[in-house]
Amino acid sequence: MKIQKVWILLLLYVDVLLLFLCLPLRMKDRTREIQQGNLGEKKKIALTFDDGPHEKYTKELLDGLKERGVKATFFLIGKNVEKNEELVRRMYQEGHCIGSHTYNHVKLTSLSDEKACEEVEMSNEVIERITGQKVNFIRPPYGSWNDKLECAIDMEPVLWTIDPLDWSVLNTSSVVRHVKKKAKADGIILLHDIYPTSVQAALQIVDELQEQGYQFVTIEDIPKLNHFYDKANTPPVK
């Protein structure tokens, strides 16, 4: 009887010891699974594109995004929309989010309130004529925005958190490397779908970040707090 008690106590001791030894490993595995999105807790991130649509490169981008089942956000220049209505219609039909980037790509803060509103209204009109939906988001060219404009223009301004300066470097590998380094949950990636290097980079970014557990969403699914960036530490954007 005494021997049985000793064995029971010994087994309990071994169980407790194994529990304490294995617990850190289990926690480490759980952390890794969360980071990789294996527990259904994927990190959301948004791909956004300015200055389009472009007749050739936006089409290539839409093809690649459709193949991957990814939705993005496009901030369109009104005068480019008028030359590529079918592409805009396709964006809308395939579930992408469409916002304004003004009609002529102008710095809104350098204009009077009247002229600034005119630029946005002209852009919205051509987009809404195609989609039949109100345009709710705007990305001001050069990231130039202030509270005064917020009163005059009833739209939500969206800036970014990750800017690889794709329009300047024109190098696919460089853009991909920068975005991968800066990527984090609820991030907003800024690219331009008028350059072939940017389109190639965008599709590589999707492939590589998905492997890391990221889920690509439109700007509507990113917290509003992240719609702005730190101007003091961010270079100017085209």
GROMACS .gro file of C-alpha atoms in nm:
model
  238
    1MET     CA    1   0.000   0.000   0.000
    2LYS     CA    2   0.283   0.236   0.090
    3ILE     CA    3   0.460   0.150  -0.234
    4GLN     CA    4   0.146   0.237  -0.434
    5LYS     CA    5   0.123   0.576  -0.263
    6VAL     CA    6   0.488   0.644  -0.339
    7TRP     CA    7   0.433   0.559  -0.706
    8ILE     CA    8   0.124   0.779  -0.725
    9LEU     CA    9   0.310   1.071  -0.569
   10LEU     CA   10   0.602   1.010  -0.801
   11LEU     CA   11   0.377   1.010  -1.109
   12LEU     CA   12   0.205   1.329  -0.994
   13TYR     CA   13   0.543   1.491  -0.943
   14VAL     CA   14   0.653   1.388  -1.295
   15ASP     CA   15   0.328   1.521  -1.444
   16VAL     CA   16   0.368   1.858  -1.272
   17LEU     CA   17   0.733   1.876  -1.376
   18LEU     CA   18   0.650   1.801  -1.740
   19LEU     CA   19   0.372   2.061  -1.732
   20PHE     CA   20   0.610   2.335  -1.620
   21LEU     CA   21   0.876   2.226  -1.868
   22CYS     CA   22   0.637   2.214  -2.165
   23LEU     CA   23   0.432   2.526  -2.085
   24PRO     CA   24   0.684   2.776  -2.229
   25LEU     CA   25   0.708   2.570  -2.549
   26ARG     CA   26   0.331   2.557  -2.584
   27MET     CA   27   0.304   2.933  -2.532
   28LYS     CA   28   0.577   2.988  -2.789
   29ASP     CA   29   0.395   2.767  -3.041
   30ARG     CA   30   0.069   2.950  -2.975
   31THR     CA   31   0.235   3.287  -3.026
   32ARG     CA   32   0.384   3.166  -3.354
   33GLU     CA   33   0.046   3.036  -3.470
   34ILE     CA   34  -0.121   3.369  -3.395
   35GLN     CA   35   0.150   3.559  -3.578
   36GLN     CA   36   0.117   3.331  -3.878
   37GLY     CA   37  -0.262   3.351  -3.875
   38ASN     CA   38  -0.312   2.978  -3.805
   39LEU     CA   39  -0.571   3.038  -3.532
   40GLY     CA   40  -0.805   3.248  -3.743
   41GLU     CA   41  -0.662   3.568  -3.596
   42LYS     CA   42  -0.509   3.701  -3.916
   43LYS     CA   43  -0.355   4.045  -3.927
   44LYS     CA   44  -0.544   4.283  -4.156
   45ILE     CA   45  -0.359   4.509  -4.396
   46ALA     CA   46  -0.479   4.731  -4.683
   47LEU     CA   47  -0.331   4.773  -5.030
   48THR     CA   48  -0.412   5.116  -5.173
   49PHE     CA   49  -0.333   5.259  -5.516
   50ASP     CA   50  -0.318   5.621  -5.634
   51ASP     CA   51  -0.320   5.804  -5.969
   52GLY     CA   52  -0.503   5.546  -6.182
   53PRO     CA   53  -0.668   5.403  -6.361
   54HIS     CA   54  -0.403   5.318  -6.621
   55GLU     CA   55  -0.524   5.143  -6.935
   56LYS     CA   56  -0.257   4.870  -6.925
   57TYR     CA   57  -0.114   4.843  -6.574
   58THR     CA   58  -0.438   4.873  -6.379
   59LYS     CA   59  -0.583   4.592  -6.588
   60GLU     CA   60  -0.280   4.374  -6.511
   61LEU     CA   61  -0.319   4.456  -6.143
   62LEU     CA   62  -0.690   4.371  -6.140
   63ASP     CA   63  -0.615   4.040  -6.312
   64GLY     CA   64  -0.354   3.954  -6.047
   65LEU     CA   65  -0.573   4.056  -5.755
   66LYS     CA   66  -0.867   3.855  -5.890
   67GLU     CA   67  -0.647   3.548  -5.930
   68ARG     CA   68  -0.546   3.580  -5.563
   69GLY     CA   69  -0.894   3.665  -5.433
   70VAL     CA   70  -0.771   3.997  -5.292
   71LYS     CA   71  -0.962   4.326  -5.261
   72ALA     CA   72  -0.784   4.662  -5.269
   73THR     CA   73  -0.865   5.033  -5.251
   74PHE     CA   74  -0.817   5.262  -5.552
   75PHE     CA   75  -0.797   5.641  -5.526
   76LEU     CA   76  -0.872   5.758  -5.878
   77ILE     CA   77  -0.792   6.076  -6.068
   78GLY     CA   78  -1.109   6.201  -6.233
   79LYS     CA   79  -0.959   6.281  -6.574
   80ASN     CA   80  -0.812   5.929  -6.589
   81VAL     CA   81  -1.147   5.777  -6.500
   82GLU     CA   82  -1.308   5.937  -6.804
   83LYS     CA   83  -1.059   5.758  -7.030
   84ASN     CA   84  -1.098   5.420  -6.859
   85GLU     CA   85  -1.460   5.379  -6.758
   86GLU     CA   86  -1.468   5.003  -6.817
   87LEU     CA   87  -1.179   4.950  -6.575
   88VAL     CA   88  -1.357   5.149  -6.306
   89ARG     CA   89  -1.675   4.951  -6.366
   90ARG     CA   90  -1.473   4.631  -6.330
   91MET     CA   91  -1.316   4.755  -6.003
   92TYR     CA   92  -1.658   4.814  -5.858
   93GLN     CA   93  -1.805   4.485  -5.982
   94GLU     CA   94  -1.513   4.287  -5.838
   95GLY     CA   95  -1.560   4.436  -5.492
   96HIS     CA   96  -1.275   4.685  -5.467
   97CYS     CA   97  -1.319   5.010  -5.275
   98ILE     CA   98  -1.305   5.325  -5.489
   99GLY     CA   99  -1.212   5.670  -5.360
  100SER     CA  100  -1.120   6.008  -5.504
  101HIS     CA  101  -0.774   6.150  -5.570
  102THR     CA  102  -0.922   6.475  -5.710
  103TYR     CA  103  -0.990   6.542  -6.077
  104ASN     CA  104  -0.654   6.690  -6.179
  105HIS     CA  105  -0.421   6.571  -5.900
  106VAL     CA  106  -0.392   6.909  -5.731
  107LYS     CA  107  -0.274   7.015  -5.387
  108LEU     CA  108  -0.604   7.094  -5.217
  109THR     CA  109  -0.457   7.311  -4.941
  110SER     CA  110  -0.319   7.551  -5.201
  111LEU     CA  111  -0.667   7.619  -5.340
  112SER     CA  112  -0.959   7.820  -5.214
  113ASP     CA  113  -1.235   7.619  -5.047
  114GLU     CA  114  -1.449   7.669  -5.356
  115LYS     CA  115  -1.183   7.540  -5.597
  116ALA     CA  116  -1.091   7.250  -5.368
  117CYS     CA  117  -1.453   7.139  -5.347
  118GLU     CA  118  -1.488   7.174  -5.724
  119GLU     CA  119  -1.190   6.942  -5.780
  120VAL     CA  120  -1.337   6.677  -5.553
  121GLU     CA  121  -1.692   6.712  -5.682
  122MET     CA  122  -1.580   6.674  -6.044
  123SER     CA  123  -1.393   6.356  -5.958
  124ASN     CA  124  -1.682   6.216  -5.757
  125GLU     CA  125  -1.929   6.285  -6.035
  126VAL     CA  126  -1.744   6.081  -6.296
  127ILE     CA  127  -1.689   5.791  -6.053
  128GLU     CA  128  -2.047   5.790  -5.927
  129ARG     CA  129  -2.181   5.799  -6.282
  130ILE     CA  130  -2.009   5.465  -6.343
  131THR     CA  131  -2.064   5.287  -6.009
  132GLY     CA  132  -2.393   5.439  -5.903
  133GLN     CA  133  -2.250   5.467  -5.551
  134LYS     CA  134  -2.149   5.767  -5.340
  135VAL     CA  135  -1.774   5.816  -5.305
  136ASN     CA  136  -1.698   5.821  -4.931
  137PHE     CA  137  -1.318   5.830  -4.920
  138ILE     CA  138  -1.057   6.071  -5.048
  139ARG     CA  139  -0.681   6.059  -5.057
  140PRO     CA  140  -0.559   6.417  -5.098
  141PRO     CA  141  -0.268   6.444  -5.343
  142TYR     CA  142   0.068   6.491  -5.167
  143GLY     CA  143  -0.106   6.401  -4.841
  144SER     CA  144  -0.204   6.766  -4.814
  145TRP     CA  145  -0.504   6.797  -4.582
  146ASN     CA  146  -0.621   7.009  -4.292
  147ASP     CA  147  -0.921   7.045  -4.061
  148LYS     CA  148  -1.059   7.332  -4.267
  149LEU     CA  149  -1.098   7.103  -4.568
  150GLU     CA  150  -1.275   6.848  -4.349
  151CYS     CA  151  -1.552   7.101  -4.296
  152ALA     CA  152  -1.581   7.187  -4.665
  153ILE     CA  153  -1.554   6.833  -4.804
  154ASP     CA  154  -1.785   6.571  -4.652
  155MET     CA  155  -1.561   6.271  -4.713
  156GLU     CA  156  -1.322   6.068  -4.502
  157PRO     CA  157  -0.955   6.145  -4.579
  158VAL     CA  158  -0.729   5.840  -4.600
  159LEU     CA  159  -0.351   5.868  -4.594
  160TRP     CA  160  -0.110   5.578  -4.525
  161THR     CA  161   0.130   5.410  -4.284
  162ILE     CA  162   0.369   5.243  -4.533
  163ASP     CA  163   0.521   5.439  -4.821
  164PRO     CA  164   0.794   5.264  -5.024
  165LEU     CA  165   0.822   5.562  -5.265
  166ASP     CA  166   0.746   5.327  -5.554
  167TRP     CA  167   0.695   5.620  -5.793
  168SER     CA  168   1.051   5.732  -5.728
  169VAL     CA  169   1.258   5.414  -5.697
  170LEU     CA  170   1.078   5.227  -5.980
  171ASN     CA  171   1.232   4.904  -5.854
  172THR     CA  172   1.014   4.603  -5.774
  173SER     CA  173   1.254   4.434  -5.531
  174SER     CA  174   1.316   4.755  -5.339
  175VAL     CA  175   0.945   4.821  -5.298
  176VAL     CA  176   0.871   4.466  -5.183
  177ARG     CA  177   1.158   4.471  -4.936
  178HIS     CA  178   1.047   4.803  -4.784
  179VAL     CA  179   0.684   4.696  -4.744
  180LYS     CA  180   0.775   4.360  -4.587
  181LYS     CA  181   1.000   4.536  -4.338
  182LYS     CA  182   0.735   4.791  -4.235
  183ALA     CA  183   0.427   4.567  -4.250
  184LYS     CA  184   0.214   4.540  -3.938
  185ALA     CA  185  -0.148   4.478  -3.846
  186ASP     CA  186  -0.395   4.746  -3.966
  187GLY     CA  187  -0.129   4.898  -4.193
  188ILE     CA  188  -0.209   5.096  -4.507
  189ILE     CA  189   0.028   5.040  -4.800
  190LEU     CA  190   0.062   5.323  -5.053
  191LEU     CA  191   0.140   5.228  -5.415
  192HIS     CA  192   0.067   5.364  -5.763
  193ASP     CA  193  -0.092   5.145  -6.030
  194ILE     CA  194   0.050   5.350  -6.318
  195TYR     CA  195   0.395   5.189  -6.305
  196PRO     CA  196   0.473   4.829  -6.411
  197THR     CA  197   0.726   4.791  -6.129
  198SER     CA  198   0.460   4.888  -5.874
  199VAL     CA  199   0.207   4.639  -6.010
  200GLN     CA  200   0.466   4.360  -6.002
  201ALA     CA  201   0.562   4.462  -5.648
  202ALA     CA  202   0.201   4.467  -5.533
  203LEU     CA  203   0.137   4.109  -5.640
  204GLN     CA  204   0.462   3.988  -5.482
  205ILE     CA  205   0.368   4.171  -5.161
  206VAL     CA  206   0.033   3.992  -5.157
  207ASP     CA  207   0.194   3.651  -5.202
  208GLU     CA  208   0.463   3.704  -4.939
  209LEU     CA  209   0.252   3.874  -4.673
  210GLN     CA  210  -0.024   3.615  -4.708
  211GLU     CA  211   0.236   3.352  -4.624
  212GLN     CA  212   0.307   3.552  -4.307
  213GLY     CA  213  -0.059   3.536  -4.206
  214TYR     CA  214  -0.180   3.873  -4.335
  215GLN     CA  215  -0.530   3.921  -4.470
  216PHE     CA  216  -0.573   4.190  -4.734
  217VAL     CA  217  -0.880   4.409  -4.686
  218THR     CA  218  -1.014   4.737  -4.820
  219ILE     CA  219  -0.974   5.062  -4.630
  220GLU     CA  220  -1.326   5.019  -4.491
  221ASP     CA  221  -1.195   4.741  -4.265
  222ILE     CA  222  -0.899   4.936  -4.124
  223PRO     CA  223  -0.950   5.139  -3.802
  224LYS     CA  224  -0.992   5.512  -3.869
  225LEU     CA  225  -0.709   5.584  -3.628
  226ASN     CA  226  -0.470   5.437  -3.885
  227HIS     CA  227  -0.594   5.650  -4.173
  228PHE     CA  228  -0.331   5.913  -4.093
  229TYR     CA  229   0.046   5.907  -4.083
  230ASP     CA  230   0.317   6.091  -3.894
  231LYS     CA  231   0.397   6.380  -4.130
  232ALA     CA  232   0.715   6.462  -3.942
  233ASN     CA  233   0.867   6.123  -4.022
  234THR     CA  234   0.720   6.053  -4.364
  235PRO     CA  235   0.872   6.173  -4.693
  236PRO     CA  236   0.650   6.356  -4.941
  237VAL     CA  237   0.449   6.147  -5.185
  238LYS     CA  238   0.372   6.217  -5.547
   0.00000   0.00000   0.00000
